[in-house]
Amino acid sequence: MTVGAPDVKGREQILKIHARKVAVGVDVDLRQIARGTPGFSGAELANLVNEAALYAVRSGRQTVTDLDFDQARDKVLMGAERKSLTMTDHERVTCAYHESGHAVVAALLPGADPLHKVTIIPRGRALGVTMQLPEADRHTYTREFLEAQIAILMGGRIAEELFLRQMTSGAGNDIERATDIARKMVCEFGMSAALGPLAYRTPGNPWETDKGVGISEATAQQVDHEVHEVVMRGYETARQVVAKNRAAVRAMAEELLLVESLDADGIKAIIASAA
Amino acid sequence: MTVGAPDVKGREQILKIHARKVAVGVDVDLRQIARGTPGFSGAELANLVNEAALYAVRSGRQTVTDLDFDQARDKVLMGAERKSLTMTDHERVTCAYHESGHAVVAALLPGADPLHKVTIIPRGRALGVTMQLPEADRHTYTREFLEAQIAILMGGRIAEELFLRQMTSGAGNDIERATDIARKMVCEFGMSAALGPLAYRTPGNPWETDKGVGISEATAQQVDHEVHEVVMRGYETARQVVAKNRAAVRAMAEELLLVESLDADGIKAIIASAA
Amino acid sequence: MTVGAPDVKGREQILKIHARKVAVGVDVDLRQIARGTPGFSGAELANLVNEAALYAVRSGRQTVTDLDFDQARDKVLMGAERKSLTMTDHERVTCAYHESGHAVVAALLPGADPLHKVTIIPRGRALGVTMQLPEADRHTYTREFLEAQIAILMGGRIAEELFLRQMTSGAGNDIERATDIARKMVCEFGMSAALGPLAYRTPGNPWETDKGVGISEATAQQVDHEVHEVVMRGYETARQVVAKNRAAVRAMAEELLLVESLDADGIKAIIASAA
Amino acid sequence: MTVGAPDVKGREQILKIHARKVAVGVDVDLRQIARGTPGFSGAELANLVNEAALYAVRSGRQTVTDLDFDQARDKVLMGAERKSLTMTDHERVTCAYHESGHAVVAALLPGADPLHKVTIIPRGRALGVTMQLPEADRHTYTREFLEAQIAILMGGRIAEELFLRQMTSGAGNDIERATDIARKMVCEFGMSAALGPLAYRTPGNPWETDKGVGISEATAQQVDHEVHEVVMRGYETARQVVAKNRAAVRAMAEELLLVESLDADGIKAIIASAA
Amino acid sequence: MTVGAPDVKGREQILKIHARKVAVGVDVDLRQIARGTPGFSGAELANLVNEAALYAVRSGRQTVTDLDFDQARDKVLMGAERKSLTMTDHERVTCAYHESGHAVVAALLPGADPLHKVTIIPRGRALGVTMQLPEADRHTYTREFLEAQIAILMGGRIAEELFLRQMTSGAGNDIERATDIARKMVCEFGMSAALGPLAYRTPGNPWETDKGVGISEATAQQVDHEVHEVVMRGYETARQVVAKNRAAVRAMAEELLLVESLDADGIKAIIASAA
Amino acid sequence: MTVGAPDVKGREQILKIHARKVAVGVDVDLRQIARGTPGFSGAELANLVNEAALYAVRSGRQTVTDLDFDQARDKVLMGAERKSLTMTDHERVTCAYHESGHAVVAALLPGADPLHKVTIIPRGRALGVTMQLPEADRHTYTREFLEAQIAILMGGRIAEELFLRQMTSGAGNDIERATDIARKMVCEFGMSAALGPLAYRTPGNPWETDKGVGISEATAQQVDHEVHEVVMRGYETARQVVAKNRAAVRAMAEELLLVESLDADGIKAIIASAA
């Protein structure tokens, strides 16, 4: 069994090293911050401290507070906010339903990471963002978890279809990521019964070291079929969750059009009241 | 959901920076110009200001007027005019019907961007140009919009077929762009029911990171079939629009042979009177 | 619609610039020369002026005459004459019938560019040359024109088959060019009903930007079939023209064996008298 | 018949050279250490001596003892311990059953190398490690030995399936190694009856010198099929061993959750008492 | 129609330039030598003069004679003699029959170039050589000529089969050249009725400019089939010629074992007396 | 017909040049040594002289004797002895039967090169070696000779199967070489009746000059089939020879386990007494 990236204790140590260069407030618990940043690389943790310090400076404060670290984490995770970006009304509605689709599937599928935030304020290259944050460092992924991820990625497209009767290019990135997960499940993690616990080289990486079979057209066809099945199952799961929870999706989208961003508590409240 | 290029506010700021170097007239509203240049990159906006200044100098004026910016925008969008290029009479007729085909389909298909100009004055590498200009920044594209784009691209070839009973190499670029849009719809945007919301790598970009399946001959065949279907549907749509609006196409072509260029109002008037 | 290379006015200006460096005779009309050199690049026009000046020098003349420009144009278009190259008698006969085949098909097919010269004096890497010269700049090509070009290219092989009962490697270059035109018609210009107005990437240029489908074996097979059909139709057209005009081909070949070269008027005279 | 890496006598000499630079205790028998490090390269043996010296220094001892060499060998073989890495309770359970699956299959399959250690203390990039150590230098591998290796690699995934009803990404590396062994058996060692004693080039190394056939899709399909068969047989073997020895696997996993590491004797004791 | 390499007049001029540097005897007619060296490149002609001068020096002569040029031409055409190379008796017999097979087919097939020499003295990398020399420069090749070339290349293998009941690796180079000619006939010269006058790109040169179709497996299969047919027809032709002229082949092989080399007259005499 | 490497006279001259630098004993006949080193390159001959001189120095002799040259030749041919390499008892038995398998097939198949030595002393990268030495320079290979080579290569695997009921990775190199010979017979030497005297390009060398067909999947499948047939026939031949000569193989293996090496006479004696 294999892992990458620093663990929680490694992150705490990295944060301590970078925090020496800035005046950190007494309320700040670096161990706590380390826990809330699973998957962050060393460079991202350095960036986190810098961004937190900048937020403090902009607010005219001498010391970096816990809130500065919160804002900094969101920026590192999701990119800078681009409030200036003007969307048409229809684009805002599209975005609100799209993100609500992601969020409701993520909130209701067992085994998915907890939701951290949903927003229709453009950040980085995204018009809207639905962000999950795992409770602890994750070193391996179960089939159930990966299937849930695919369904969550499909939730945006599904919500647009069911509520707005439209299909847009905006789901392109979701589609790419879902296909990539499905391909890994089939070709690297041995999670397809038809293909079994074998590694399958795919044309996408023909120059890498040879690590599998995946040679013949017949095998390639099977791989394609299995990957297609995995994504379609996630799509169907997402469709059922959104269809059964139309009220929650609609309520969240309406709220997002009013307040633009929802945190974990706000999301829970809407889903609870829509149930 | 993802975006690129500067937004309307970004464009206004970029224009302001470049406008400092030239004497801009009091009638010029840079915010207005920013609105009318969706999709322009930073470099294109810089070019726009330079070209506008050159038009002013050539007209012997001290300050850059709104009209200078209009001409400059057309040049940046469509290339410089090449009035010297001598076409045969038949080529002028071909070009007039070809562009009218594009324009009438663009004018009559719901959801397409509004027409800005149609011309048979050669510009850049083109013998004629039909130009649309979106009303606001567009961050995502619906399936309907993309289907309309394909039909508009097919309108030129269709007009040549129906009015002149000919097929020319001049449609090569339209064909290439329509095929490219159709391929994106099928392989990146998940807009084919048969292939579903999956990303399909195609041989055209074998060296890029692996982001999909599209491995087997069987899948490649399906992709080819779906892309063919999408383009052929656009072709059929264009054929019906042109066939039902023969009077409008003919009237526009005749007018173009007389006046060479038509702006949005001119196009609307012809279509209205031909209805 | 798209164009390349300088137009007639551009050519005139380029000729004027280069003509300044040589003493041009009063009989020379550069506008006229510009008209007679459609498709020439800037470099070829510069070369034309230099070669004309060399012909004048060799003839001991101080100024460059219209005739010098004529000879220079032929050299630029067809390469230098290689009168020294010794062909066997059979090769001369082969060449005479081969070029007559090209010429008669070109003279009799409607829509083809007018013939400028036919010769069995070796020029450049060719044993014989049949040269057409368009009457004006051509910016787009109709399907009929391209089909005629293929038939003209096939005319040489056909004449060898019908008159000399032989097949030689000498047609290799014609075959290559005809196949290339047919491939463009099918894959770029959308001129095959079976494949429709789509762009098809072919294995020949796998490294270029992806601009089409042409992915699957099934599609590749269709492309092969259509390209084969297009060339074979041209071959059949050529066969019919040559078969119906045996007298003209034979007369032209006999004349070429006597006088080696024929200009447009000579060609017309032979065809007229053979009718 | 072919071999690589230094043999036992070569290793002893290499150890002697490096041991000159450190103070080695009288209890240390370098010949014995050479015997216990089959497959070590020269660089790994140098590293072994250095690591042993570091352990001695850390323990405040002047001379390097046999125990230091033991610890150093484990570090070179399995990577440094990462006790700080925090796993969730479920991950620890998963890891314990996964490694116990490997270990029980390795312990009970005839012909496999003897077990050296099983641990759920993360080392290097691994969450847990099951390590075998051959009794002597191995220069060739029998089909039975290779089949056993594949079954051992499958043991981890099987244990997770049978005890925890789950499938995780953690088996990815096992799957890759098993597929690689199977491919070598079929394509290099001639161990598939269907394909016979021939060398088969596979797409994974198309640029290397040509050393086989493996040209056609039909052959590639056969290779895929045989490789699949070989891995699935190992998977089935592993499933039977784990299913028949559920008590042993459970006992070992429970013990690992308590004590984290087991050496050869500990493993034997558990299996003996569970029988 | 296209040509390469210097023609007879070009060769004469090149020979004159190089001959200035050496003392050429009065009996030497450079025009005559130019006629006897069709296909020689400029570099080969320079080499010819140098080698002739060396032969003169070695013979202690002051001037280069016609005979020196003869020997030099053979060396340039066939490589230096390697009389020292020791063949076993069986190899000498094999070589004698192999070359006699080539020679008898070349002598008896209409349309083939006249024979210049047959030898079993090893030259360059060859154990034996059969050399033809065209009577004049050849600029194009008829189908009949190319078919004869393939049959001549097959003559060596055939003679070994019919007289010695053996098949050796010595025919490898003949096989390669025959396949290459057949491929050009089918893919470049349009000499296959099934594939027609089209250019077919083959995998052998995938990086060159795209000049044909040859895209699909179906087409590739047809190309393979046609090329196979062309070579097999040549093989059958050779078999019939050798079978009908067993006496001539045997007589020539016996003579070669005695005298090692035969010139054109010697070959004719043997064939005549064996008839 | 084609050859490479220096011939016997060339080798003698090369040996003379290198022998000048060392004191060669009066008993040494360089012509004799040249005869016994067919296939040696110039570099290998230079190496031979150096190694012989080193053996003389190590034995404290002033001049290089014939025996020194013998030992040096074995080292150049088979690599240095590695007596230190410790094999397990089972590995020694495996190796003894494996090499005896090679040797008995080589000794009994007509047309194979004579055996020079069999040894189970590891040399270079090999655990054991069976070495043949041709009686004279070989310039071409008959089909019978090549078939015998494949059968000899298969003899090792066969002996392991029949006597030890095992299959090991140790035959990997034999398999690779046998496949390579079979591929050359089919694809370069035209020795497959089904594929005929044509050259077939195979994927292994796609970048080399195009010299064959081998384009289509159908052809590739035929190539694979023929190569498989050729190797399997050699395997069957080897199986019959070993099965019919079990006593000889067993006797030789037992002797090798006692004395480790056998020369030509020793091998003959064992086979004779086992008959």
Coordinates of C-alpha atoms in Angstrom, one line a residue, chain D residues 198 212-213, chain F residues 146-147 149-150 153 175-192 223-224 226-232:
Chain D
L198 CA 8.7 -17.6 -28.5
G212 CA 10.2 -11.4 -31.2
V213 CA 7.0 -11.4 -33.1
Chain F
L146 CA 19.0 -22.4 -39.3
E147 CA 16.4 -24.9 -38.4
Q149 CA 20.2 -23.7 -34.7
I150 CA 16.6 -23.2 -33.4
L153 CA 18.4 -23.5 -28.7
I175 CA 13.8 -18.2 -26.7
E176 CA 14.7 -14.7 -27.8
R177 CA 17.5 -15.9 -30.1
A178 CA 15.4 -18.7 -31.6
T179 CA 12.5 -16.3 -32.3
D180 CA 14.9 -13.9 -33.9
I181 CA 16.3 -16.5 -36.2
A182 CA 12.8 -17.7 -37.2
R183 CA 11.7 -14.1 -37.9
K184 CA 14.7 -13.6 -40.2
M185 CA 14.0 -16.9 -42.0
V186 CA 10.4 -15.7 -42.7
C187 CA 10.8 -12.0 -43.2
E188 CA 14.3 -11.6 -44.8
F189 CA 15.4 -14.9 -46.3
G190 CA 12.1 -15.9 -48.0
M191 CA 12.1 -19.3 -46.3
S192 CA 8.3 -19.6 -45.7
V223 CA 4.1 -13.5 -40.4
D224 CA 3.3 -14.3 -36.7
E226 CA 4.8 -18.7 -39.8
V227 CA 7.4 -17.6 -37.2
H228 CA 5.4 -19.6 -34.6
E229 CA 5.5 -22.6 -36.9
V230 CA 9.2 -22.4 -37.5
V231 CA 10.0 -22.2 -33.8
M232 CA 7.6 -25.0 -32.9

